[in-house]
mmCIF file of C-alpha atoms in Angstrom:
data_model
loop_
_atom_site.group_PDB
_atom_site.id
_atom_site.type_symbol
_atom_site.label_atom_id
_atom_site.label_comp_id
_atom_site.label_asym_id
_atom_site.label_seq_id
_atom_site.Cartn_x
_atom_site.Cartn_y
_atom_site.Cartn_z
ATOM 1 C CA MET A 1 19.029 14.606 8.137
ATOM 2 C CA LYS A 2 16.596 13.187 10.607
ATOM 3 C CA TYR A 3 13.228 11.609 9.911
ATOM 4 C CA THR A 4 10.653 10.097 12.146
ATOM 5 C CA MET A 5 9.088 6.668 11.844
ATOM 6 C CA THR A 6 5.891 8.604 11.189
ATOM 7 C CA LEU A 7 7.331 9.921 7.912
ATOM 8 C CA PHE A 8 8.482 6.440 6.899
ATOM 9 C CA THR A 9 5.072 4.934 7.773
ATOM 10 C CA GLU A 10 3.260 7.762 5.967
ATOM 11 C CA PHE A 11 5.386 7.275 2.850
ATOM 12 C CA CYS A 12 4.875 3.489 2.738
ATOM 13 C CA THR A 13 1.144 3.795 3.388
ATOM 14 C CA GLN A 14 0.743 6.397 0.654
ATOM 15 C CA VAL A 15 2.605 4.256 -1.905
ATOM 16 C CA LYS A 16 0.464 1.204 -1.104
ATOM 17 C CA GLU A 17 -2.830 3.103 -1.117
ATOM 18 C CA GLN A 18 -2.158 5.336 -4.121
ATOM 19 C CA TYR A 19 -0.826 2.594 -6.396
ATOM 20 C CA LEU A 20 -2.580 -0.462 -4.936
ATOM 21 C CA CYS A 21 0.733 -2.258 -4.892
ATOM 22 C CA ARG A 22 2.408 -4.740 -2.621
ATOM 23 C CA GLU A 23 5.660 -4.489 -0.777
ATOM 24 C CA THR A 24 8.308 -7.120 -0.285
ATOM 25 C CA ILE A 25 11.260 -7.099 2.058
ATOM 26 C CA GLU A 26 14.319 -8.398 0.265
ATOM 27 C CA TYR A 27 18.038 -8.714 0.714
ATOM 28 C CA SER A 28 19.916 -7.333 -2.251
ATOM 29 C CA SER A 29 23.400 -8.492 -3.065
ATOM 30 C CA CYS A 30 23.588 -5.936 -5.874
ATOM 31 C CA SER A 31 26.932 -4.180 -5.960
ATOM 32 C CA LEU A 32 25.178 -0.788 -6.123
ATOM 33 C CA GLU A 33 23.421 -1.117 -2.767
ATOM 34 C CA LYS A 34 23.853 -4.261 -0.704
ATOM 35 C CA GLY A 35 21.517 -4.919 2.195
ATOM 36 C CA TRP A 36 17.885 -5.141 3.234
ATOM 37 C CA ASN A 37 15.324 -3.070 1.400
ATOM 38 C CA ILE A 38 11.591 -2.715 0.823
ATOM 39 C CA LYS A 39 10.403 -2.946 -2.777
ATOM 40 C CA PHE A 40 7.002 -1.674 -3.884
ATOM 41 C CA LYS A 41 5.826 -3.565 -6.963
ATOM 42 C CA LYS A 42 2.807 -3.285 -9.236
ATOM 43 C CA SER A 43 2.170 -5.795 -12.024
ATOM 44 C CA GLY A 44 5.705 -7.154 -11.712
ATOM 45 C CA LYS A 45 7.318 -3.707 -12.062
ATOM 46 C CA THR A 46 9.233 -2.139 -9.183
ATOM 47 C CA LEU A 47 7.852 1.350 -8.552
ATOM 48 C CA CYS A 48 10.455 2.231 -5.928
ATOM 49 C CA THR A 49 12.781 0.656 -3.397
ATOM 50 C CA ILE A 50 13.403 1.980 0.107
ATOM 51 C CA TYR A 51 16.649 1.630 2.042
ATOM 52 C CA LEU A 52 16.483 2.457 5.748
ATOM 53 C CA ARG A 53 19.367 4.507 7.088
ATOM 54 C CA GLU A 54 20.216 5.913 10.457
ATOM 55 C CA GLY A 55 18.265 9.164 10.680
ATOM 56 C CA TYR A 56 16.729 9.057 7.174
ATOM 57 C CA PHE A 57 15.731 6.703 4.369
ATOM 58 C CA THR A 58 16.657 6.520 0.718
ATOM 59 C CA VAL A 59 14.116 6.028 -2.053
ATOM 60 C CA MET A 60 15.498 4.489 -5.224
ATOM 61 C CA ILE A 61 13.594 5.095 -8.442
ATOM 62 C CA VAL A 62 14.818 3.809 -11.780
ATOM 63 C CA VAL A 63 14.318 6.197 -14.682
ATOM 64 C CA GLY A 64 14.480 4.107 -17.836
ATOM 65 C CA ARG A 65 14.195 4.906 -21.508
ATOM 66 C CA LYS A 66 10.400 4.967 -21.306
ATOM 67 C CA GLU A 67 10.340 7.430 -18.398
ATOM 68 C CA LYS A 68 13.277 9.654 -19.354
ATOM 69 C CA GLU A 69 11.413 12.233 -21.456
ATOM 70 C CA ALA A 70 8.559 12.632 -18.942
ATOM 71 C CA VAL A 71 10.997 12.993 -16.035
ATOM 72 C CA GLN A 72 13.101 15.557 -17.865
ATOM 73 C CA ALA A 73 9.917 17.531 -18.634
ATOM 74 C CA ILE A 74 9.010 17.915 -14.935
ATOM 75 C CA LEU A 75 12.566 18.214 -13.599
ATOM 76 C CA PRO A 76 12.790 22.043 -13.789
ATOM 77 C CA ASP A 77 9.770 22.247 -11.450
ATOM 78 C CA CYS A 78 11.202 19.741 -8.962
ATOM 79 C CA ALA A 79 13.078 20.379 -5.719
ATOM 80 C CA ASP A 80 16.710 21.417 -6.144
ATOM 81 C CA ARG A 81 17.881 18.264 -4.315
ATOM 82 C CA LEU A 82 16.085 16.053 -6.839
ATOM 83 C CA GLN A 83 17.544 17.993 -9.763
ATOM 84 C CA GLU A 84 21.008 17.550 -8.249
ATOM 85 C CA VAL A 85 20.492 13.799 -7.777
ATOM 86 C CA TYR A 86 19.305 13.435 -11.373
ATOM 87 C CA GLU A 87 22.241 15.393 -12.812
ATOM 88 C CA ARG A 88 24.773 13.611 -10.585
ATOM 89 C CA THR A 89 23.484 10.111 -11.452
ATOM 90 C CA LYS A 90 25.243 8.583 -14.432
ATOM 91 C CA GLU A 91 23.158 6.925 -17.109
ATOM 92 C CA GLY A 92 23.928 3.304 -17.908
ATOM 93 C CA ASN A 93 22.105 1.055 -20.366
ATOM 94 C CA GLY A 94 19.541 3.822 -20.844
ATOM 95 C CA GLN A 95 18.730 3.988 -17.118
ATOM 96 C CA ARG A 96 19.433 6.230 -14.148
ATOM 97 C CA TRP A 97 19.082 4.692 -10.704
ATOM 98 C CA LEU A 98 18.148 7.730 -8.613
ATOM 99 C CA MET A 99 19.027 7.395 -4.921
ATOM 100 C CA ILE A 100 17.007 10.110 -3.165
ATOM 101 C CA ASP A 101 17.563 10.699 0.554
ATOM 102 C CA LEU A 102 14.295 11.665 2.241
ATOM 103 C CA ASP A 103 13.964 13.240 5.656
ATOM 104 C CA ASP A 104 10.827 15.396 5.506
ATOM 105 C CA SER A 105 7.425 15.599 3.851
ATOM 106 C CA GLY A 106 8.022 18.774 1.825
ATOM 107 C CA LYS A 107 8.447 19.379 -1.901
ATOM 108 C CA LEU A 108 10.972 16.574 -2.382
ATOM 109 C CA TYR A 109 8.467 14.113 -0.889
ATOM 110 C CA ASP A 110 5.822 15.269 -3.377
ATOM 111 C CA ASP A 111 8.287 15.143 -6.269
ATOM 112 C CA ILE A 112 9.153 11.534 -5.455
ATOM 113 C CA PHE A 113 5.493 10.666 -5.915
ATOM 114 C CA ARG A 114 5.517 12.469 -9.267
ATOM 115 C CA LEU A 115 8.421 10.210 -10.298
ATOM 116 C CA ILE A 116 6.654 7.090 -9.065
ATOM 117 C CA ASN A 117 3.579 8.114 -11.037
ATOM 118 C CA ILE A 118 5.688 8.404 -14.189
ATOM 119 C CA ARG A 119 7.342 5.063 -13.395
ATOM 120 C CA ARG A 120 3.932 3.438 -13.021
ATOM 121 C CA GLY A 121 3.127 4.479 -16.591
#
């Protein structure tokens, strides 16, 4: 996987403009994913979190109890990679923390925005 900074910049700009949210750079000591990340928040709710990698970036979206039914309804129409991530991610406390590796602006990119839209509520 290889992305360009253009894709990363495009993604961040689209999140901020589409959802009128703010981003914060934070260091997470969470056992799931330690390290620096960028969180996009709206009204105190995290819409997504980005982890920069070498050659790609990972978008984390939490699918909770409130979002589960809506996400499962669109899942059959989503990119195969997203379906695989969803099925592979174990549910805990009624949540799935989807870690989606992104390296291009194709269908998966669009599907991530569908998930963020559901997350936004």
